mmCIF file of C-alpha atoms and ligand atoms in Angstrom:
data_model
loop_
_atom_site.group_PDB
_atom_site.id
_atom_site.type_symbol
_atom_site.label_atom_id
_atom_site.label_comp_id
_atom_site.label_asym_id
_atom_site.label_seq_id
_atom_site.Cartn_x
_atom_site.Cartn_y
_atom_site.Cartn_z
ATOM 1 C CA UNK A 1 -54.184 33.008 57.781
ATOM 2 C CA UNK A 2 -56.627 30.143 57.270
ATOM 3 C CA UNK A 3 -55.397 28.232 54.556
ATOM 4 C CA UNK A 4 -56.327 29.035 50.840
ATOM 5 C CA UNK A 5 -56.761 27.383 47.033
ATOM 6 C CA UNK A 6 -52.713 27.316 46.808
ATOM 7 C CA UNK A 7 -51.876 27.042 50.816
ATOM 8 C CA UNK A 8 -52.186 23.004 50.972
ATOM 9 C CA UNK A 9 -49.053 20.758 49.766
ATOM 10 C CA UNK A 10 -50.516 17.644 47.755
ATOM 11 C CA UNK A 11 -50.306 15.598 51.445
ATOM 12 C CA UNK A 12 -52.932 18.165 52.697
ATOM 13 C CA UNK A 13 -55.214 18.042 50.438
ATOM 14 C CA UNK A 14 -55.425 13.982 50.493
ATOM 15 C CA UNK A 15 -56.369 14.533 54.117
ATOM 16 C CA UNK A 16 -59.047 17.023 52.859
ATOM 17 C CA UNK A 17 -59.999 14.461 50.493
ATOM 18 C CA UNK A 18 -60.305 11.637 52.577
ATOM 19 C CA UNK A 19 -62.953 9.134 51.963
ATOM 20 C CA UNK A 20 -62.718 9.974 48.552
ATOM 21 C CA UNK A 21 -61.474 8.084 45.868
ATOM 22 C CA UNK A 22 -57.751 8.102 45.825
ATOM 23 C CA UNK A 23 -57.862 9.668 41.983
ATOM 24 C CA UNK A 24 -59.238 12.437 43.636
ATOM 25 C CA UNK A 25 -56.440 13.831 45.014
ATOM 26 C CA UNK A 26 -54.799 13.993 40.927
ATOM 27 C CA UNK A 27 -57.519 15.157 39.500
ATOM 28 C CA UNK A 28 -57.551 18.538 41.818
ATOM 29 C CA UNK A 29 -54.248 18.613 41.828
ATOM 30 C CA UNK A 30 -54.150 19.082 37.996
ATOM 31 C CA UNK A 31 -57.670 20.724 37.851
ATOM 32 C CA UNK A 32 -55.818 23.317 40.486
ATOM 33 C CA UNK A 33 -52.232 23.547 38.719
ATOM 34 C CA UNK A 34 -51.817 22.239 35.381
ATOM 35 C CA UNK A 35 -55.288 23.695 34.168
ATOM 36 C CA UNK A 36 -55.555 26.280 36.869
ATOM 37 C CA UNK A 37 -59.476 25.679 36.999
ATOM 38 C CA UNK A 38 -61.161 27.142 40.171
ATOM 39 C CA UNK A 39 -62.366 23.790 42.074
ATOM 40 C CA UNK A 40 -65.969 24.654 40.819
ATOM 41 C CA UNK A 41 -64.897 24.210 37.370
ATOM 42 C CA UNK A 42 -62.889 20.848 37.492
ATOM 43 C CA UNK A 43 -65.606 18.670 35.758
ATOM 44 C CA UNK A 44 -64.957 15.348 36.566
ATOM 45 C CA UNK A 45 -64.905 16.242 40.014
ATOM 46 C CA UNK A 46 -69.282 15.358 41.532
ATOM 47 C CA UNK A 47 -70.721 18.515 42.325
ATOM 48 C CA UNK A 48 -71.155 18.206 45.684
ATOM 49 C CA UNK A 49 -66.941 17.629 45.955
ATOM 50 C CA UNK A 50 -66.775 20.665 43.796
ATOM 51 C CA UNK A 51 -68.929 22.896 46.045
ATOM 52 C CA UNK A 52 -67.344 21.681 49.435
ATOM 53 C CA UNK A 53 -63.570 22.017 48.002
ATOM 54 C CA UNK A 54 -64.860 25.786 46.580
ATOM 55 C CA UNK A 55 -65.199 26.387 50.246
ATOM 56 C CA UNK A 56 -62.838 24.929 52.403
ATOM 57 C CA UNK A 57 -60.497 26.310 49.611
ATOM 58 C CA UNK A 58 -61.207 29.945 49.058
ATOM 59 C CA UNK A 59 -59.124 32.117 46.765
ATOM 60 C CA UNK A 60 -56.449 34.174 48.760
ATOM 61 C CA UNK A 61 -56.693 37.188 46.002
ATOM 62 C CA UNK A 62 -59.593 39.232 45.684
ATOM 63 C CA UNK A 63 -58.869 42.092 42.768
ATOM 64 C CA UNK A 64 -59.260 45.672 43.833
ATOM 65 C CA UNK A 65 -58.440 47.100 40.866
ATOM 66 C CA UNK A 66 -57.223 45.678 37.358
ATOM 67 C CA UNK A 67 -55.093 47.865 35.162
ATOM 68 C CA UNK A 68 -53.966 47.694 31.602
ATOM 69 C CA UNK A 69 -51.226 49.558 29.979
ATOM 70 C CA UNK A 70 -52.753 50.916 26.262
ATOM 71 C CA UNK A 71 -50.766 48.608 24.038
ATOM 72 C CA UNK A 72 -51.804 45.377 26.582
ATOM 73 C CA UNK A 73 -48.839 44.486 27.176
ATOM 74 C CA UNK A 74 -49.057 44.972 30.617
ATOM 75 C CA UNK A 75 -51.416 44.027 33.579
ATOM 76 C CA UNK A 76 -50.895 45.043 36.830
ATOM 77 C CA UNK A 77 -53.589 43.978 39.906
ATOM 78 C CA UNK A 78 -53.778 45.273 43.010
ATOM 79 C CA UNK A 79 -55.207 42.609 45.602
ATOM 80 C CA UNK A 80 -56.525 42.679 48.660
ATOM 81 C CA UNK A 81 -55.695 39.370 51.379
ATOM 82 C CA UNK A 82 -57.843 38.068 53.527
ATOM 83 C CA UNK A 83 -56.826 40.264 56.727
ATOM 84 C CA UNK A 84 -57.019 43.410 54.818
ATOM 85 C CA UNK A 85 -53.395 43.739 53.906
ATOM 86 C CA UNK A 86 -52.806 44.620 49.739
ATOM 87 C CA UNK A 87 -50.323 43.341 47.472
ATOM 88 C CA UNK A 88 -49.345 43.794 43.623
ATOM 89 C CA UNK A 89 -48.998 41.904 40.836
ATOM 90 C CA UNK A 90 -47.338 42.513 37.709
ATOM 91 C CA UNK A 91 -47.387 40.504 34.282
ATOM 92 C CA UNK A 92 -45.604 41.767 31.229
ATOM 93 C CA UNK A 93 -45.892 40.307 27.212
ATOM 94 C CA UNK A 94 -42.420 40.783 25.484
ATOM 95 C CA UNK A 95 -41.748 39.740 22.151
ATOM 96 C CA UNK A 96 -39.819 36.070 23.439
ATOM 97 C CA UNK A 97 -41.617 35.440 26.755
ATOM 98 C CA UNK A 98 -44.026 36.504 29.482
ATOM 99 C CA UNK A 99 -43.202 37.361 33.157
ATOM 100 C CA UNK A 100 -44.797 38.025 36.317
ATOM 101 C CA UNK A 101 -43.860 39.597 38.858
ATOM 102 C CA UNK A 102 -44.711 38.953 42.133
ATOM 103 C CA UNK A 103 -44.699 39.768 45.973
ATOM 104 C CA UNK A 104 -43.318 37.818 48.404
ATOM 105 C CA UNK A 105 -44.604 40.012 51.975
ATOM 106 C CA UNK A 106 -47.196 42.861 52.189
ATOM 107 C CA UNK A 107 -45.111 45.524 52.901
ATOM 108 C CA UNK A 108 -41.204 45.042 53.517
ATOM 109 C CA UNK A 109 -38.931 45.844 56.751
ATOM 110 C CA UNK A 110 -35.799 46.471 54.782
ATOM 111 C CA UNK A 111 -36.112 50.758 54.611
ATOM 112 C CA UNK A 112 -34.390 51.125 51.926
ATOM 113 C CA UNK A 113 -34.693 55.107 51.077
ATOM 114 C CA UNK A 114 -36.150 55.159 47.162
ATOM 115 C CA UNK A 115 -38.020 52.737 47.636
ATOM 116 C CA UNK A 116 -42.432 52.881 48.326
ATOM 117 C CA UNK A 117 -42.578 49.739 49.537
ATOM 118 C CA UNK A 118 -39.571 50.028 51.948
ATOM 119 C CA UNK A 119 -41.399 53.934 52.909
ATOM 120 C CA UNK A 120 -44.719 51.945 53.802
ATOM 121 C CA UNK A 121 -43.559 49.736 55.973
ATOM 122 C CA UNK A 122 -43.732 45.974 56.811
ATOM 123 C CA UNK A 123 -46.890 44.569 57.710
ATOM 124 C CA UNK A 124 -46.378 40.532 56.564
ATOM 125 C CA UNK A 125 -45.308 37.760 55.495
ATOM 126 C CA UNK A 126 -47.264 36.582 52.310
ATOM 127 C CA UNK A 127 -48.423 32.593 52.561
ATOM 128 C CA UNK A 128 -46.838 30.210 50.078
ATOM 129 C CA UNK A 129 -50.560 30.326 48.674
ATOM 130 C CA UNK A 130 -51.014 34.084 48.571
ATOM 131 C CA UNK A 131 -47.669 33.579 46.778
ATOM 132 C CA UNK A 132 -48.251 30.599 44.322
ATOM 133 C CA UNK A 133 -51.925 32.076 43.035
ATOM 134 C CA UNK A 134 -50.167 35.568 41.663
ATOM 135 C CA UNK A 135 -48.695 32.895 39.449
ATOM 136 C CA UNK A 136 -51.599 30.936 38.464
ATOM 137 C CA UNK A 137 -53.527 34.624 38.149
ATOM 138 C CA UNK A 138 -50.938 35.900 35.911
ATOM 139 C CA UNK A 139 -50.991 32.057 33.957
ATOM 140 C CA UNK A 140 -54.584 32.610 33.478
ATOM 141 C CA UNK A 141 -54.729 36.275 32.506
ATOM 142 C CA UNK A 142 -51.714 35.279 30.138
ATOM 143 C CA UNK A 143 -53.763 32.752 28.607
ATOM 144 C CA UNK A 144 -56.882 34.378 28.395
ATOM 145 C CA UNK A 145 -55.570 37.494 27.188
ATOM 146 C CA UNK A 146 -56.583 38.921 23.198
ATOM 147 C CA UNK A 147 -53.494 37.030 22.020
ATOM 148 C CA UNK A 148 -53.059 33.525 24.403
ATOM 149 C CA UNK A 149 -49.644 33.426 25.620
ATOM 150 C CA UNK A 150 -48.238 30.985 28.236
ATOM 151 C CA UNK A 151 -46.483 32.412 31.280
ATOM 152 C CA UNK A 152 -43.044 31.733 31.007
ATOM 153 C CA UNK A 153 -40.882 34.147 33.448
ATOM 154 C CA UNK A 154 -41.477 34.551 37.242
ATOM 155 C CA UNK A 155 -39.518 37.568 39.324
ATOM 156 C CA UNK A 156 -39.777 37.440 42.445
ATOM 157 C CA UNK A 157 -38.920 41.037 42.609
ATOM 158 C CA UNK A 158 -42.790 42.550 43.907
ATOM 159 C CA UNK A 159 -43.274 43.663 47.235
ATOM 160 C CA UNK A 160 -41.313 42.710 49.911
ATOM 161 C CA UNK A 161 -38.045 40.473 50.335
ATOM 162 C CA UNK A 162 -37.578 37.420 49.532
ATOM 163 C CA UNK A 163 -35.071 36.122 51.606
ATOM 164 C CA UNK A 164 -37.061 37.719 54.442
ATOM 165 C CA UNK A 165 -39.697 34.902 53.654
ATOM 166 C CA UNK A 166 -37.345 32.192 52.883
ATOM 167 C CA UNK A 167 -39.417 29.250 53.303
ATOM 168 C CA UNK A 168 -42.781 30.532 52.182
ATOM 169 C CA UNK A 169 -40.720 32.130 49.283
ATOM 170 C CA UNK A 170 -39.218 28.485 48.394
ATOM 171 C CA UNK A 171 -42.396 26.719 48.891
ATOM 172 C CA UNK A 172 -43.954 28.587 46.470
ATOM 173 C CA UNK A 173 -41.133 28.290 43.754
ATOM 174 C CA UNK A 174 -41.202 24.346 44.284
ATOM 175 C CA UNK A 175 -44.813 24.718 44.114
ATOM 176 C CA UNK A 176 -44.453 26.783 40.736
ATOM 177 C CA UNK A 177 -41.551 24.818 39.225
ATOM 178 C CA UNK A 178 -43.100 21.296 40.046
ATOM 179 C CA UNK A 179 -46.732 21.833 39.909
ATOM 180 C CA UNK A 180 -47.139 24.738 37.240
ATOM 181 C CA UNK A 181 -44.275 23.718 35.148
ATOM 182 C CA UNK A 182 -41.992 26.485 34.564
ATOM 183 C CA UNK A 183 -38.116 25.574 35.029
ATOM 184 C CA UNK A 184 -35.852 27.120 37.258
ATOM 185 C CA UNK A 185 -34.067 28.728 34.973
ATOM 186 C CA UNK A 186 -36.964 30.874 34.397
ATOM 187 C CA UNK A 187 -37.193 31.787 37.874
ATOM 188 C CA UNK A 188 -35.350 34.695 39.622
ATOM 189 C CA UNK A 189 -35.367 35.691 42.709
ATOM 190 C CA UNK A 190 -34.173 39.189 43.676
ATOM 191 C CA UNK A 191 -32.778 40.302 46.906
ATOM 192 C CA UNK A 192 -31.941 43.640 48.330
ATOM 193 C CA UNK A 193 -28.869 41.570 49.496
ATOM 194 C CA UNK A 194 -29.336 38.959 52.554
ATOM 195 C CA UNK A 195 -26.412 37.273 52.966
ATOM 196 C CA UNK A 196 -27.718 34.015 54.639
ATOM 197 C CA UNK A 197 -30.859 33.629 52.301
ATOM 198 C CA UNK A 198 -28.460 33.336 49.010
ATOM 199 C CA UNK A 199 -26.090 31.080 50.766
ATOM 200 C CA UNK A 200 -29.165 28.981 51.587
ATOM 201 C CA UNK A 201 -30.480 29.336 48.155
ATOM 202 C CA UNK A 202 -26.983 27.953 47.118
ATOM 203 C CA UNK A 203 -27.301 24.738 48.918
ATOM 204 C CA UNK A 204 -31.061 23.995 47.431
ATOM 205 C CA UNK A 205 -31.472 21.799 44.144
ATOM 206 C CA UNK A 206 -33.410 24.446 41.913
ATOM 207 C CA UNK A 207 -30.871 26.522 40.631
ATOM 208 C CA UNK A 208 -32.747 29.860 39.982
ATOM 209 C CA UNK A 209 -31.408 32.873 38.868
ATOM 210 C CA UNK A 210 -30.584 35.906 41.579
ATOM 211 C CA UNK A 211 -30.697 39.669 41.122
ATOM 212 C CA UNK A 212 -29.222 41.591 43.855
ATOM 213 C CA UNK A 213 -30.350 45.183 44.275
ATOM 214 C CA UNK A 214 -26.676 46.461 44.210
ATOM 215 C CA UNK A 215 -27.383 50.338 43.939
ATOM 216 C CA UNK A 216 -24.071 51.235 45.096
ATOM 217 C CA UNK A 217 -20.674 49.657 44.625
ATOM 218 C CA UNK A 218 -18.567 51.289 47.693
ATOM 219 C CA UNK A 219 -19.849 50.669 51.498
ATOM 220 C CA UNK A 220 -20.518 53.806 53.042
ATOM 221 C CA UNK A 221 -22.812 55.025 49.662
ATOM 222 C CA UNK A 222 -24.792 51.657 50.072
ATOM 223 C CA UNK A 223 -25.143 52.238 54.039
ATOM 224 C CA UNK A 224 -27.381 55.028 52.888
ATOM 225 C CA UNK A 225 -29.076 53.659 50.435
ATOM 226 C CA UNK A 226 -29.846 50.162 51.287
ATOM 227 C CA UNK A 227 -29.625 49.950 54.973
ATOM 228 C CA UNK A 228 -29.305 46.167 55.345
ATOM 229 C CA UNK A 229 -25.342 46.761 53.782
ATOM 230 C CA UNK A 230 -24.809 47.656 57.357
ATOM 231 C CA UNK A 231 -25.296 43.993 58.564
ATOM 232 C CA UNK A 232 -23.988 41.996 55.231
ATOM 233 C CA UNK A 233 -21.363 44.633 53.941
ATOM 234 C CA UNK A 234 -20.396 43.981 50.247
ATOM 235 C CA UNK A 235 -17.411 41.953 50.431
ATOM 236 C CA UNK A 236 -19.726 39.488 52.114
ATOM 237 C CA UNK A 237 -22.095 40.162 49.575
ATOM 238 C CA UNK A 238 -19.720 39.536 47.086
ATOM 239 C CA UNK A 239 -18.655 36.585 48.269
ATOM 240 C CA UNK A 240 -22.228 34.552 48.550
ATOM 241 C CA UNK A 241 -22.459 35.816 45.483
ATOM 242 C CA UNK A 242 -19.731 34.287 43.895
ATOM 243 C CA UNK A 243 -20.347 30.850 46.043
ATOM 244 C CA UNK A 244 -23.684 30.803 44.414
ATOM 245 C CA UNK A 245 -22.498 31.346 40.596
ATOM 246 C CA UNK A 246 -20.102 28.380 41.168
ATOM 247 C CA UNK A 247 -22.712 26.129 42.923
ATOM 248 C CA UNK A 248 -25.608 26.987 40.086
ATOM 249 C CA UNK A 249 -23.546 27.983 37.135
ATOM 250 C CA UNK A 250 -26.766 30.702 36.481
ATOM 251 C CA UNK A 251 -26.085 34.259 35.812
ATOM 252 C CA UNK A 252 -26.356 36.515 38.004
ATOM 253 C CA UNK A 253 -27.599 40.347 37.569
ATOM 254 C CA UNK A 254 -26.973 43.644 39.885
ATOM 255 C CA UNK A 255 -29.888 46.150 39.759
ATOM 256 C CA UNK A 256 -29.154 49.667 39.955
ATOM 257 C CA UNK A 257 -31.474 52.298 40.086
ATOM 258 C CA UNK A 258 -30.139 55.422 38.992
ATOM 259 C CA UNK A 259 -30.183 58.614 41.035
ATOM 260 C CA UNK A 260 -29.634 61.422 39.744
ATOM 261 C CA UNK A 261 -26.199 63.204 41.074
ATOM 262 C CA UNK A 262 -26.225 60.223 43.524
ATOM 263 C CA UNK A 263 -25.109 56.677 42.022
ATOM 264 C CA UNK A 264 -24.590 58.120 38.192
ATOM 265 C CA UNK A 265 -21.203 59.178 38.587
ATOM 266 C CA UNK A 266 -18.102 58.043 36.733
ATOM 267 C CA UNK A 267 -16.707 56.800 40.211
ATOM 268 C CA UNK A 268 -20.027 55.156 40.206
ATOM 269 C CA UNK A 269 -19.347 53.376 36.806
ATOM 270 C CA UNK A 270 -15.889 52.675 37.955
ATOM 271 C CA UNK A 271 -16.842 50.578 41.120
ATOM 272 C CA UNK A 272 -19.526 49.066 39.602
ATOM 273 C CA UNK A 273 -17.757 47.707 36.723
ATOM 274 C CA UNK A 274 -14.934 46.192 38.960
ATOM 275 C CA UNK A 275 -17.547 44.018 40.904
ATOM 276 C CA UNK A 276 -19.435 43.142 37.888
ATOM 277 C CA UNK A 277 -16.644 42.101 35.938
ATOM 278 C CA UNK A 278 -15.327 40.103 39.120
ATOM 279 C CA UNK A 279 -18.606 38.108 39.127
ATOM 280 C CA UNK A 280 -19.647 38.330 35.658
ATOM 281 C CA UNK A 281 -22.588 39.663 36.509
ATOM 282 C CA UNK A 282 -24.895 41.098 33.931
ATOM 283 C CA UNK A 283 -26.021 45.140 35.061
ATOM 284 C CA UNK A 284 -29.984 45.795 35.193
ATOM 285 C CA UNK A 285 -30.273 49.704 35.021
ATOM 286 C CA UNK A 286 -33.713 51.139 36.054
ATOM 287 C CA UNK A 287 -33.913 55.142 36.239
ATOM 288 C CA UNK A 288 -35.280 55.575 39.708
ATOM 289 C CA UNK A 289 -39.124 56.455 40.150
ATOM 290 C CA UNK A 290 -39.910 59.342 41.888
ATOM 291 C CA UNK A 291 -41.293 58.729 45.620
ATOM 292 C CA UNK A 292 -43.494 60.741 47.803
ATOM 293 C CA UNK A 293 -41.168 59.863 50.102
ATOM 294 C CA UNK A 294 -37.445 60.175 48.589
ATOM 295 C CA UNK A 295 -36.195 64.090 47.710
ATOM 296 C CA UNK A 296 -33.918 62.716 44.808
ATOM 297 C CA UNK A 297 -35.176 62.343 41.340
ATOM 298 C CA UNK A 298 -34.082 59.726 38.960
ATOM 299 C CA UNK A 299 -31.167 60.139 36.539
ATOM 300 C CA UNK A 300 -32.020 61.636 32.744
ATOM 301 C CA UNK A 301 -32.121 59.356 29.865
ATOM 302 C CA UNK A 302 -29.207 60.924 28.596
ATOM 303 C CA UNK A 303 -27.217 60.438 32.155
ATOM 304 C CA UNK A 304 -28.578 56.984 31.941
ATOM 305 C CA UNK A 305 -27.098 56.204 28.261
ATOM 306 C CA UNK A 306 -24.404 57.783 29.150
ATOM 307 C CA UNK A 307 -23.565 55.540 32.552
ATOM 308 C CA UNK A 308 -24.421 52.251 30.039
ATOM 309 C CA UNK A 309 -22.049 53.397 28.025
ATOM 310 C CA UNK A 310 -19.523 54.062 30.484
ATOM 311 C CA UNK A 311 -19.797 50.378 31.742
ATOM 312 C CA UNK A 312 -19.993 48.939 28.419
ATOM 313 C CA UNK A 313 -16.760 50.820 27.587
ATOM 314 C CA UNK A 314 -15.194 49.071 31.294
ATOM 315 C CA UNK A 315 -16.161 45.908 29.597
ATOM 316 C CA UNK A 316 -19.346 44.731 31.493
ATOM 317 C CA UNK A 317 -22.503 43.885 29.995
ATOM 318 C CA UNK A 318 -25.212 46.527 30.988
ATOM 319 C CA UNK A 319 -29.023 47.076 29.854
ATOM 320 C CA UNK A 320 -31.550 49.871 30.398
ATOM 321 C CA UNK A 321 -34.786 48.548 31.874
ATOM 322 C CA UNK A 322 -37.553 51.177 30.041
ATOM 323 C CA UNK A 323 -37.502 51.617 26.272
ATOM 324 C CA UNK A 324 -41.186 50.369 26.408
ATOM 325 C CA UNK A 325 -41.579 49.700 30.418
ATOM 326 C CA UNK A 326 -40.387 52.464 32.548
ATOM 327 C CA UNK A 327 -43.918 52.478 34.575
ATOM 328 C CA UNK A 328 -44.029 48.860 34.493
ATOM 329 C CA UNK A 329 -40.400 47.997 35.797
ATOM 330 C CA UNK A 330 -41.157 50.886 38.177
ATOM 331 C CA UNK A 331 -44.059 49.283 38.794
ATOM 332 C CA UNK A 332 -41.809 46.415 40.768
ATOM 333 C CA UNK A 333 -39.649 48.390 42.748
ATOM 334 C CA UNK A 334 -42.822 50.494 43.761
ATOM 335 C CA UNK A 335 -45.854 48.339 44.267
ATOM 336 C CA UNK A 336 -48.949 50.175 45.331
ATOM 337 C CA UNK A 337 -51.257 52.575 44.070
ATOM 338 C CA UNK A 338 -49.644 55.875 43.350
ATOM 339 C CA UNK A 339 -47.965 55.373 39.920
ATOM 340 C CA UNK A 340 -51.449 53.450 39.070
ATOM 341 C CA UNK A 341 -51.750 57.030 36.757
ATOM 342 C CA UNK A 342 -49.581 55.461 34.027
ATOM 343 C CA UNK A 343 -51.587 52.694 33.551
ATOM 344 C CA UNK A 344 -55.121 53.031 32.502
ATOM 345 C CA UNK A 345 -57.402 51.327 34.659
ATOM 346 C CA UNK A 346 -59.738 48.993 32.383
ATOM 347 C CA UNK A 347 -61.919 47.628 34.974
ATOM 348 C CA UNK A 348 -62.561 48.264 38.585
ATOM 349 C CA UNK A 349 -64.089 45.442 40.552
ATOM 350 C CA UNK A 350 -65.409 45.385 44.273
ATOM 351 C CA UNK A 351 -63.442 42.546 46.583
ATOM 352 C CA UNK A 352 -64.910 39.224 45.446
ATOM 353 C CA UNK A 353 -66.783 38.007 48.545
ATOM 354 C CA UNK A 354 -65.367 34.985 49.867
HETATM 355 N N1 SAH B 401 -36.553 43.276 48.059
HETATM 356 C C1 SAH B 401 -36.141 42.735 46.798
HETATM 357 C C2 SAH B 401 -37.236 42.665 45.748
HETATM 358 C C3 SAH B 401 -38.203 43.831 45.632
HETATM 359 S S1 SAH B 401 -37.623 45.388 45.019
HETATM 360 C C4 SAH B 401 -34.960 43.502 46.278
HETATM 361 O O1 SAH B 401 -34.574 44.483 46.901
HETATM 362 O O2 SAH B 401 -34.386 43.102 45.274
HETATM 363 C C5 SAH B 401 -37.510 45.180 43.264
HETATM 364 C C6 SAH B 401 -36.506 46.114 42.592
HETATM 365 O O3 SAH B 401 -37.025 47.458 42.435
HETATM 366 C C7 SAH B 401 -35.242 46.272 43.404
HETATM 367 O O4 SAH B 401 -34.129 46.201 42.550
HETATM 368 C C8 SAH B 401 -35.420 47.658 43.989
HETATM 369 O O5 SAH B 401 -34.217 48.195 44.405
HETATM 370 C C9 SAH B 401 -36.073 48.402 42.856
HETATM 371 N N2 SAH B 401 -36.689 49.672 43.256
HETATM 372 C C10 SAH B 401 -37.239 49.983 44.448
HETATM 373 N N3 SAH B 401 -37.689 51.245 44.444
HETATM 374 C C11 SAH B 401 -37.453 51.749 43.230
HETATM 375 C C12 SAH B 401 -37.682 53.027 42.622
HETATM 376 N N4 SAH B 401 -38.259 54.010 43.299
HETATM 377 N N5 SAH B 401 -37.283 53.184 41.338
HETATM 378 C C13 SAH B 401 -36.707 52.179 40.663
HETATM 379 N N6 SAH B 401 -36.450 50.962 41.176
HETATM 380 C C14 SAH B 401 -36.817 50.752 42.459
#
């Protein structure tokens, strides 16, 4: 990819700028980050710097279609990259805080089942820019929005996996902890469970929060569903995780999308607690999304209270992901167009030509 508005690190662009000023370099760097101005808007900047950075610097993110859920609350983009490929991006207002959720690769390799994204197939890895402007579009967007709100949350739980894209994928968080301003502690990356990537992720200085898509507690169910389990089984699992609790001292969370008949058992509950209470881990549970792709439906919202309850009872703290934002958290686990019904679209915009 030729490099974009977020690809260059602050050395790059004062070779860009060279010849310039050396206040230059500052002033686009917080014309770019802190006030997330598009180069043509950064005042102070003469004109004919403002033009030439426009376009040695295009924007990575061209909007195919905007959507907005009918209380606001929610935006979710759909972009197309420069090559053609098509990402998602998701940002959601709670009452305490606003999150987006990003992508990290169009497309993901890791097959798991249930999952669109895994069903599609991988086609790349995202660019620490393609990465880092989902954040500043989402910081924007939250900003601009009916009631301004500053962007406080970033998942790394979009398209793709992470740890699949480690450096890119820690770039960008550098990029969007230093340069945006949001602390680590607001950052969390999730992973379908790569055992190297959250050792590494151990021995960096941020200390973000991890997610691990845990979906089943017992080896051979997990071999099914998440097919990477084969290569980093989950006593290995378990134990990165617990090396990374006691190097970062951050929670960490297990997701579990619930299938119906499939991972809502009591045995289910059982297993699950034991792990969760061994690493303190705090229990994410999304009812699955239907899939073109995946014959099982999700669990009922009664089979879902019920399997809360059942780990609440075993002692571990557990939460239901979709009073409000069923099609939204789906919208994570599921990026791309087919659950764009839920969400009414409120403007539809040809690619911005770049
Ligand atoms: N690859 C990373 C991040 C992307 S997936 C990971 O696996 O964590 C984001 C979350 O959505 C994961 O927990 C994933 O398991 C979940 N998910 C995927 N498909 C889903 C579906 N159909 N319904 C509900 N959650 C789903």
């Amino acid at each position: 990819m030729p490099p974009s508005r977020y690809d260059p690190s602050r050395a790059e662009l004062s070779e860009l700028l060279a010849g310039e000023p050396r206040y230059r370099v500052d002033q686009v760097w917080s014309g770019l980050y802190e006030r997330r101005l598009d180069p043509e808007d950064i005042t102070e900047l003469p004109k004919a710097l403002r033009a030439r950075l426009a376009e040695a610097l295009p924007p990575a993110l061209a909007p195919v279609t905007t959507s907005t859920s009918d209380d606001g609350d929610t935006v979710k983009w759909l972009w197309s990259l420069e090559d053609g490929a098509s990402i998602e991006t998701v940002l959601m207002h709670y009452a305490d805080r606003s999150t987006a959720c990003v992508s990290t690769q169009a497309g993901c390799a890791m097959a798991c089942g249930f999952c669109a994204t895994g069903q599609a197939g991988y086609e790349r890895n995202l660019t620490v820019g393609e990465i880092v402007e989902q954040a500043v579009r989402a910081a924007r967007a939250a900003a601009d929005g009916p009631t301004p709100r500053r962007l406080s949350n970033i998942v790394f739980m979009g398209m793709g996996e992470p740890m699949a894209n480690y450096d890119r994928v820690w770039a960008a968080v550098r990029r969007i902890h230093d340069d945006i301003g949001l602390s680590a502690r607001h950052l969390t990356i999730s992973t379908v469970g790569i055992v190297p990537g959250i050792r590494r992720m151990a021995a960096e200085d941020l200390p973000v929060n991890l997610a691990v898509s845990l979906h089943a507690a017992n080896d051979a169910l997990r071999d099914e569903l998440v097919p990477v389990n084969r290569r980093y089984p989950l006593e290995q699992l378990y134990a990165a995780c617990a090396d990374y609790l006691e190097a970062k001292h951050r929670r960490l969370s297990f997701e579990w999308a619930l299938i119906d008949g499939v991972n809502d058992r009591r045995s289910d509950a059982d297993e699950l607690a034991v792990a969760a209470r061994r690493l303190r881990a705090h229990v994410n549970l999304i009812p699955l999304n239907a899939t073109p792709g995946w014959p099982t439906t999700g669990s009922s919202p009664e089979r879902v209270a019920a399997f809360r309850d059942l780990l609440r009872a075993l002692g571990v703290n557990a939460t239901v992901r979709a009073n409000r934002g069923n099609e939204i958290d789906a919208a994570c686990g599921q990026l791309r167009a087919e659950h764009e019904v839920t969400l009414r679209p409120t403007r539809r915009v040809a690619a911005d030509p770049r």
